[in-house]
Short mmCIF file of C-alpha atoms in Angstrom, two decimals:
data_model
loop_
_atom_site.label_atom_id
_atom_site.label_comp_id
_atom_site.label_asym_id
_atom_site.label_seq_id
_atom_site.Cartn_x
_atom_site.Cartn_y
_atom_site.Cartn_z
CA MET A 19 76.51 99.40 113.89
CA GLU A 20 79.91 97.77 114.70
CA THR A 21 79.61 94.30 115.68
CA ALA A 22 81.40 91.23 115.47
CA ASP A 23 78.31 89.43 114.45
CA ALA A 24 77.64 91.62 111.42
CA ASP A 25 76.55 89.63 108.13
CA ILE A 26 78.02 92.37 106.14
CA VAL A 27 81.12 94.45 106.09
CA LEU A 28 81.23 97.07 103.71
CA LEU A 29 84.98 98.34 102.86
CA LEU A 30 84.73 102.08 102.24
CA GLN A 31 86.96 104.48 100.53
CA LYS A 32 85.39 107.34 102.09
CA THR A 33 82.66 108.12 104.48
CA GLY A 34 79.91 110.45 104.58
CA ASP A 35 75.88 110.71 104.45
CA GLU A 36 75.83 108.35 101.39
CA VAL A 37 77.10 105.62 103.56
CA SER A 38 74.69 105.81 106.48
CA ARG A 39 71.88 105.89 103.71
CA VAL A 40 73.25 102.77 102.17
CA VAL A 41 73.68 101.08 105.48
CA TRP A 42 70.29 101.73 106.42
CA GLU A 43 68.83 100.55 103.07
CA ILE A 44 70.77 97.11 103.53
CA GLU A 45 69.92 96.81 107.17
CA SER A 46 66.08 97.07 106.23
CA LEU A 47 66.72 93.89 103.78
CA GLY A 48 67.43 92.08 107.04
CA TYR A 49 71.19 92.24 107.05
CA SER A 50 73.45 93.28 110.11
CA VAL A 51 76.01 95.53 108.57
CA ALA A 52 79.52 97.02 109.87
CA THR A 53 81.70 99.73 108.13
CA VAL A 54 85.32 99.79 107.76
CA ARG A 55 87.45 102.39 106.13
CA SER A 56 90.65 100.61 104.88
CA PRO A 57 92.48 99.95 102.04
CA PRO A 58 91.79 96.45 100.09
CA THR A 59 95.22 95.01 100.95
CA LYS A 60 95.58 91.55 101.60
CA ASP A 61 96.67 92.13 105.36
CA SER A 62 94.07 94.37 106.24
CA LEU A 63 91.37 91.91 104.57
CA ARG A 64 92.63 89.23 106.85
CA SER A 65 92.50 91.39 109.76
CA ILE A 66 88.81 92.32 108.93
CA LEU A 67 87.88 88.89 108.37
CA GLU A 68 89.28 87.79 112.03
CA ARG A 69 87.33 90.83 113.62
CA PHE A 70 84.00 89.68 111.83
CA PRO A 71 84.09 86.17 111.64
CA ARG A 72 80.62 85.56 110.30
CA ALA A 73 80.69 88.19 107.54
CA ILE A 74 80.98 88.85 103.95
CA VAL A 75 83.25 91.63 103.20
CA ILE A 76 82.24 93.59 100.31
CA THR A 77 84.69 95.73 98.39
CA PRO A 78 84.03 98.39 95.67
CA GLY A 79 83.51 96.92 92.36
CA GLY A 80 86.27 98.72 90.83
CA VAL A 81 89.35 97.44 93.07
CA PRO A 82 91.56 95.90 90.87
CA GLY A 83 92.68 92.06 91.11
CA ASP A 84 90.65 89.18 92.62
CA PHE A 85 89.94 87.94 95.87
CA LEU A 86 89.91 84.34 95.21
CA GLU A 87 92.24 83.39 98.17
CA PHE A 88 89.78 84.26 101.05
CA GLY A 89 87.28 81.28 99.86
CA GLY A 90 84.20 83.47 98.74
CA ARG A 91 84.10 85.54 102.22
CA VAL A 92 85.73 88.94 100.27
CA VAL A 93 83.54 90.06 97.06
CA LYS A 94 83.01 92.91 94.89
CA GLY A 95 80.06 95.08 94.86
CA THR A 96 79.07 97.98 92.49
CA TYR A 97 81.62 100.55 91.15
CA SER A 98 79.92 102.82 93.83
CA LEU A 99 78.00 102.32 96.91
CA LYS A 100 74.71 103.82 95.98
CA PRO A 101 73.44 100.95 94.10
CA LEU A 102 74.38 98.11 96.14
CA PRO A 103 71.20 97.78 97.91
CA LYS A 104 69.47 97.52 94.85
CA VAL A 105 71.69 94.51 93.75
CA LEU A 106 71.42 93.16 97.22
CA ARG A 107 67.50 92.51 96.44
CA ILE A 108 68.38 90.58 93.39
CA MET A 109 71.06 88.50 95.05
CA GLU A 110 72.44 87.82 98.35
CA PRO A 111 75.89 88.73 99.39
CA GLN A 112 77.21 85.06 99.02
CA GLY A 113 76.30 85.14 95.28
CA LEU A 114 78.58 88.10 94.53
CA SER A 115 81.96 87.29 92.95
CA PRO A 116 85.33 87.78 94.31
CA VAL A 117 86.42 88.60 90.51
CA LEU A 118 83.77 90.56 88.72
CA PRO A 119 81.99 93.68 89.79
CA ALA A 120 78.22 93.35 90.47
CA GLU A 121 77.59 94.85 87.40
CA LYS A 122 79.45 92.68 85.31
CA LEU A 123 78.24 89.74 87.11
CA LEU A 124 74.54 90.25 86.84
CA GLY A 125 74.90 91.04 83.20
CA SER A 126 71.46 91.51 81.46
CA ARG A 127 69.61 91.49 85.31
CA PHE A 128 71.50 94.60 86.44
CA VAL A 129 68.90 96.39 84.20
CA GLU A 130 66.54 95.83 86.87
CA VAL A 131 68.93 98.07 88.82
CA VAL A 132 69.11 100.71 86.21
CA LYS A 133 65.52 100.79 85.92
CA ASP A 134 64.87 101.54 89.67
CA VAL A 135 67.65 103.91 89.77
CA LEU A 136 66.24 105.82 86.74
CA GLY A 137 62.60 105.42 88.18
CA GLU A 138 63.73 107.44 91.09
CA VAL A 139 65.25 110.07 88.96
CA ALA A 140 62.02 110.44 86.98
CA SER A 141 59.86 110.65 90.15
CA GLY A 142 57.37 113.50 89.71
CA ILE A 143 58.25 113.95 86.31
CA SER A 144 54.96 114.48 83.99
CA GLY A 145 56.52 116.14 80.93
CA PHE A 146 59.49 118.31 79.78
CA ASN A 147 60.44 120.33 82.79
CA PRO A 148 64.33 120.53 83.21
CA PRO A 149 65.50 120.85 86.57
CA ALA A 150 68.35 123.75 87.17
CA SER A 151 70.73 121.05 87.72
CA PRO A 152 70.84 117.35 86.38
CA PRO A 153 69.74 114.66 86.61
CA PRO A 154 67.68 114.04 84.68
CA ILE A 155 68.94 114.99 81.23
CA PHE A 156 65.98 115.65 78.82
CA VAL A 157 66.34 114.84 74.89
CA LEU A 158 65.24 117.33 72.36
CA SER A 159 65.42 116.50 68.68
CA GLU A 160 65.09 118.91 65.93
CA VAL A 161 63.43 118.01 62.62
CA TYR A 162 63.89 120.87 59.73
CA VAL A 163 60.77 120.91 57.60
CA ASP A 164 62.28 122.47 54.74
CA GLY A 165 64.97 119.61 54.37
CA PHE A 166 61.90 117.32 53.53
CA PRO A 167 59.92 117.22 49.97
CA SER A 168 56.53 117.35 51.67
CA VAL A 169 54.57 118.17 55.02
CA PHE A 170 53.96 114.66 55.07
CA ASP A 171 57.44 113.68 55.25
CA ALA A 172 58.45 116.01 57.88
CA ILE A 173 55.46 114.94 59.94
CA LEU A 174 56.71 111.07 59.65
CA GLU A 175 60.36 112.20 60.71
CA ALA A 176 58.89 114.19 63.80
CA ALA A 177 56.84 110.80 64.80
CA TYR A 178 60.01 108.62 64.07
CA ARG A 179 62.02 111.15 66.56
CA ALA A 180 59.43 110.70 69.10
CA ALA A 181 59.35 106.89 68.59
CA GLN A 182 63.18 107.06 69.01
CA GLY A 183 62.85 108.47 72.49
CA ALA A 184 62.77 112.38 72.09
CA ASP A 185 61.56 114.02 74.99
CA VAL A 186 60.70 117.08 72.86
CA VAL A 187 60.69 117.41 69.18
CA VAL A 188 61.34 120.54 68.16
CA ILE A 189 60.25 121.64 64.64
CA GLY A 190 62.70 123.97 63.08
CA ALA A 191 63.31 125.93 59.47
CA SER A 192 65.87 127.97 57.94
CA GLY A 193 63.34 129.79 55.38
CA GLY A 194 60.54 128.23 53.29
CA ASP A 195 56.94 128.07 53.71
CA SER A 196 55.53 129.30 57.14
CA GLU A 197 52.14 127.77 56.95
CA SER A 198 53.76 124.37 56.12
CA PHE A 199 56.23 124.99 59.07
CA ALA A 200 52.99 125.64 61.37
CA THR A 201 50.88 122.77 60.04
CA VAL A 202 53.71 120.17 61.07
CA PHE A 203 54.10 121.50 64.35
CA ALA A 204 50.28 121.32 64.60
CA ALA A 205 50.18 117.85 63.39
CA ALA A 206 52.78 116.91 65.74
CA ALA A 207 51.52 118.49 68.89
CA ARG A 208 47.80 118.27 68.46
CA ASP A 209 47.44 115.14 66.03
CA LEU A 210 50.23 112.92 67.17
CA GLY A 211 50.22 114.09 70.98
CA ILE A 212 54.19 114.61 70.83
CA GLU A 213 55.38 117.38 73.09
CA ALA A 214 56.79 119.49 70.33
CA GLY A 215 58.67 122.98 70.04
CA VAL A 216 59.43 125.45 67.64
CA ASP A 217 62.47 126.77 66.30
CA PRO A 218 61.38 129.46 63.30
CA PRO A 219 63.85 131.55 61.58
CA SER A 220 62.20 134.51 62.81
CA HIS A 221 59.14 135.53 65.03
CA GLY A 222 57.26 136.75 62.56
CA PHE A 223 57.63 133.73 60.05
CA LEU A 224 55.99 131.39 62.36
CA GLU A 225 52.92 134.03 63.20
CA ALA A 226 52.19 134.60 59.66
CA GLY A 227 51.41 130.76 59.23
CA LEU A 228 49.31 129.91 62.38
CA PRO A 229 46.35 127.79 62.04
CA PRO A 230 43.24 127.86 64.06
CA GLY A 231 43.46 126.27 67.41
CA PHE A 232 47.32 126.38 67.10
CA PRO A 233 48.75 124.50 70.24
CA LYS A 234 51.16 125.89 72.71
CA PRO A 235 54.71 124.95 71.97
CA VAL A 236 56.53 123.39 74.79
CA VAL A 237 59.48 125.35 74.16
CA TYR A 238 60.10 128.51 71.83
CA MET A 239 63.82 128.26 70.76
CA SER A 240 66.43 130.44 69.99
CA VAL A 241 65.73 133.93 71.26
CA TRP A 242 68.70 136.28 71.64
CA GLU A 243 69.23 138.18 75.14
CA GLY A 244 68.12 141.80 74.79
CA GLY A 245 66.39 141.05 71.57
CA GLU A 246 62.73 140.82 70.34
CA VAL A 247 60.54 138.79 72.60
CA PRO A 248 58.18 136.42 70.63
CA ASN A 249 54.39 137.20 70.86
CA ILE A 250 53.75 133.21 70.65
CA GLU A 251 53.09 131.77 74.17
CA SER A 252 55.38 128.60 74.98
CA ARG A 253 56.15 126.78 78.34
CA PHE A 254 59.93 127.50 78.00
CA THR A 255 61.97 129.82 75.88
CA THR A 256 65.74 128.73 75.13
CA VAL A 257 67.91 132.38 75.56
CA LEU A 258 71.01 132.85 73.88
CA PRO A 259 73.71 134.93 75.63
CA ARG A 260 75.32 137.89 73.75
CA TYR A 261 79.14 137.18 74.47
CA ARG A 262 80.96 140.18 74.78
CA SER A 263 84.28 138.43 74.64
CA ASN A 264 86.10 134.68 74.44
CA ASP A 265 87.03 135.09 77.87
CA THR A 266 85.59 132.21 80.21
CA LEU A 267 85.09 134.43 83.00
CA GLN A 268 83.28 137.12 81.11
CA MET A 269 81.25 134.27 79.04
CA ALA A 270 80.04 133.06 82.67
CA GLU A 271 79.03 136.64 83.66
CA ASP A 272 77.12 136.93 80.30
CA ILE A 273 75.14 133.48 80.76
CA LEU A 274 74.34 134.95 84.35
CA ARG A 275 72.92 138.26 82.47
CA SER A 276 70.78 136.28 80.00
CA CYS A 277 69.38 134.07 82.66
CA LYS A 278 68.19 137.31 84.49
CA TRP A 279 66.95 138.96 81.57
CA GLY A 280 65.00 136.05 80.50
CA VAL A 281 63.59 136.04 84.00
CA ARG A 282 62.38 139.45 84.00
CA GLU A 283 60.96 139.12 80.59
CA GLY A 284 58.69 136.38 81.94
CA LEU A 285 60.05 133.90 79.32
CA ASN A 286 60.65 131.03 81.77
CA PRO A 287 64.27 130.90 80.33
CA ILE A 288 66.18 127.63 79.58
CA ILE A 289 69.95 128.99 78.62
CA ASP A 290 71.71 127.71 75.57
CA PRO A 291 75.41 128.48 75.80
CA VAL A 292 75.66 128.09 72.15
CA LEU A 293 78.30 125.62 71.36
CA ARG A 294 80.20 126.50 68.28
CA ARG A 295 81.86 123.76 65.74
CA PRO A 296 85.19 122.81 66.97
CA GLY A 297 87.96 125.20 65.77
CA ALA A 298 85.73 128.29 66.24
CA LEU A 299 85.95 130.70 69.05
CA PRO A 300 84.79 130.36 71.58
CA TYR A 301 85.68 126.78 71.58
CA PRO A 302 82.79 124.32 72.52
CA PHE A 303 84.28 123.31 75.66
CA GLU A 304 84.98 127.13 76.84
CA SER A 305 81.27 127.37 76.64
CA LEU A 306 80.78 124.44 78.70
CA ALA A 307 83.26 125.78 81.34
CA ALA A 308 81.38 129.15 81.17
CA LEU A 309 78.09 127.48 82.05
CA LYS A 310 79.88 125.65 84.80
CA ILE A 311 81.04 128.87 86.48
CA ALA A 312 77.80 130.68 85.96
CA ARG A 313 76.12 127.69 87.76
CA GLU A 314 78.65 127.80 90.72
CA ARG A 315 77.88 131.68 90.91
CA GLY A 316 74.44 131.01 91.36
CA MET A 317 72.61 130.81 88.28
CA GLU A 318 69.06 129.13 88.73
CA CYS A 319 67.74 128.85 85.20
CA PRO A 320 67.88 125.51 83.36
CA ALA A 321 70.23 124.88 80.73
CA MET A 322 70.12 122.86 77.36
CA VAL A 323 73.45 122.48 75.15
CA GLY A 324 73.06 121.92 71.44
CA ILE A 325 75.59 119.30 70.87
CA ASN A 326 74.89 118.57 67.13
CA ASN A 327 77.16 121.27 65.89
CA VAL A 328 79.89 119.64 67.43
CA TYR A 329 79.20 115.91 66.42
CA GLU A 330 78.39 116.78 62.87
CA MET A 331 81.75 118.72 62.46
CA ILE A 332 84.19 115.65 63.77
CA ASP A 333 84.89 112.71 61.75
CA ALA A 334 84.03 110.79 64.58
CA ASP A 335 80.95 108.52 64.92
CA THR A 336 78.04 109.65 67.05
CA THR A 337 78.03 106.49 69.04
CA GLY A 338 80.86 107.60 70.88
CA SER A 339 80.80 111.32 70.44
CA ILE A 340 77.41 111.90 71.91
CA PRO A 341 77.83 110.16 75.17
CA VAL A 342 80.93 112.18 75.86
CA LEU A 343 79.28 115.52 74.82
CA THR A 344 76.26 114.53 77.13
CA LEU A 345 78.50 113.87 80.12
CA ALA A 346 80.38 116.91 79.58
CA SER A 347 77.26 118.93 79.02
CA ALA A 348 75.79 117.59 82.46
CA GLU A 349 78.61 118.02 84.56
CA SER A 350 78.53 121.72 83.38
CA GLY A 351 74.89 122.19 84.69
CA ALA A 352 72.89 121.26 81.75
CA SER A 353 69.73 119.12 82.18
CA ALA A 354 68.75 119.04 78.49
CA ILE A 355 70.68 118.40 75.14
CA LEU A 356 69.29 119.07 71.64
CA VAL A 357 70.30 116.63 68.83
CA GLY A 358 69.56 116.74 64.99
CA GLU A 359 69.89 113.81 62.50
CA GLU A 360 70.63 116.20 59.13
CA SER A 361 73.39 113.89 57.83
CA THR A 362 73.88 109.88 57.19
CA LYS A 363 76.50 109.87 60.07
CA SER A 364 74.09 111.54 62.63
CA ARG A 365 71.12 109.21 61.51
CA GLY A 366 70.15 107.38 64.54
CA ALA A 367 71.38 110.16 66.75
CA THR A 368 68.05 110.61 68.83
CA ALA A 369 68.14 107.13 70.02
CA GLU A 370 71.81 107.69 70.81
CA ALA A 371 71.12 110.69 72.89
CA ARG A 372 68.38 108.95 74.61
CA ILE A 373 70.93 105.96 75.72
CA ALA A 374 73.53 108.63 76.63
CA SER A 375 70.85 110.48 78.71
CA TYR A 376 69.76 107.52 80.68
CA MET A 377 73.71 106.62 81.00
CA VAL A 378 74.41 110.07 82.41
CA SER A 379 71.73 110.36 84.53
CA TYR A 380 72.61 107.01 86.18
CA ALA A 381 76.31 108.21 86.57
CA LEU A 382 75.28 111.33 88.25
CA ALA A 383 72.52 109.98 90.25
CA THR A 384 74.87 106.99 91.61
CA GLY A 385 78.43 108.31 91.35
CA SER A 386 78.91 105.16 89.33
CA PRO A 387 80.61 105.03 85.52
CA PRO A 388 78.04 104.60 82.90
CA LYS A 389 79.50 101.14 82.48
CA ASP A 390 78.02 97.50 82.34
CA LEU A 391 74.69 98.88 82.33
CA GLY A 392 73.09 96.90 79.61
CA PHE A 393 73.12 99.76 76.91
CA GLY A 394 74.20 98.71 73.30
CA LEU A 395 76.18 101.87 71.79
CA LEU A 396 79.04 99.71 71.23
CA GLU A 397 77.02 97.39 68.84
CA SER A 398 77.12 100.12 66.10
CA LYS A 399 80.23 100.94 64.22
CA GLU A 400 79.17 101.21 60.64
CA LYS A 401 76.55 103.48 59.31
CA SER A 402 75.01 103.86 55.81
CA PRO A 403 72.00 105.72 53.98
CA GLY A 404 68.93 103.93 55.83
CA TYR A 405 70.78 103.40 59.12
CA ARG A 406 68.36 102.66 62.26
CA PRO A 407 69.84 102.40 65.65
CA PRO A 408 70.82 98.89 67.05
CA SER A 409 67.76 96.59 68.07
CA GLY A 410 69.86 94.61 70.31
CA CYS A 411 70.34 97.32 72.86
CA TYR A 412 68.91 95.23 75.72
CA ALA A 413 68.37 97.73 78.41
CA LEU A 414 66.39 100.15 75.94
CA LYS A 415 64.24 97.25 75.40
CA LEU A 416 62.92 97.33 79.00
CA LEU A 417 63.00 100.85 79.68
CA PRO A 418 60.46 103.44 78.76
CA ARG A 419 61.58 106.03 76.07
CA ARG A 420 61.01 109.16 77.79
CA TRP A 421 61.41 110.61 81.37
CA LYS A 422 57.36 111.29 81.79
CA ASP A 423 56.91 107.53 80.71
CA PHE A 424 58.22 106.20 83.99
CA VAL A 425 55.99 104.79 86.53
CA VAL A 426 57.29 105.40 90.18
#
């Protein structure tokens, strides 16, 4: 709508279908809306205010400087346009700030907007079911049974990982007792009601320890392309490509081939591009680049990235590295990440990955940076034995801990 009587003028940096949708949503709130594509210079703003004498001009939230000289008629909205209608359900345009973006202005109340956006992302999700492209980004957390003194301790750890926000708890082992392994999985999946997967050291290892009434794993981990197919039925199977070289383009072809192989074998495959530790070839971000190219070339299988092998091998805290790795994985086309908590440094990685999943899913859904959302990864800088994630993360207190728990 282009009328001098507009209540709101949206100052745009670009146009497209997104703009039409946002205008429609704001107009459904009872406002008349005009749009102007113009740089946020003082001269252009004065011209717009003369053209629309009744309107409040809303600029993008990330525009530098302030607009105090315009007497409240020029204010800052959200970093990107998509969340703005949700903000205007909470606050009238006159209440927006000429200095602060809406995210900072609303502070803890902005979590209402975040929850609304994530609820839309979670619409239709009833369990672990990663899409071909994110969002959402699911979180899997692996518990190695042979790293605990008893079966009971391993079961407690599985319950802890679920409580910290894992969509799927993967029961893994590098060896040890197959019966104990199967018992931990059965207790998690059947007795505790946790969505659980398995990552045995070999196919026969798990089959030897199966108890009666063994529940179906949500995901069976780490089947190599072209290798032996497990006899155990699962909802999904992660397939690892056999890379022929370290050339990124060839790796992309290998990823495509592994997807097709998994489909032919009826595995309902999730591709794991295999991130090696930093310094090893192929480098971690080369694997992600290959995944992105494979996605651009038409790969339809969902992908899961195991980021723990990277953050464990960098002398940097997981509170920073996990969000960056999650963002890089999602931008490459992965809709699931796998974490572990095998060291003191990585204790709390499941909760941090849960937060990162929500931050990155919000960013992908809205086009906004994952900033000023109410999440508390900045609160924790020191870790010691017995560390638990910070309790002061306001947003996580108000949000469900798994995608399937959102009520849409």
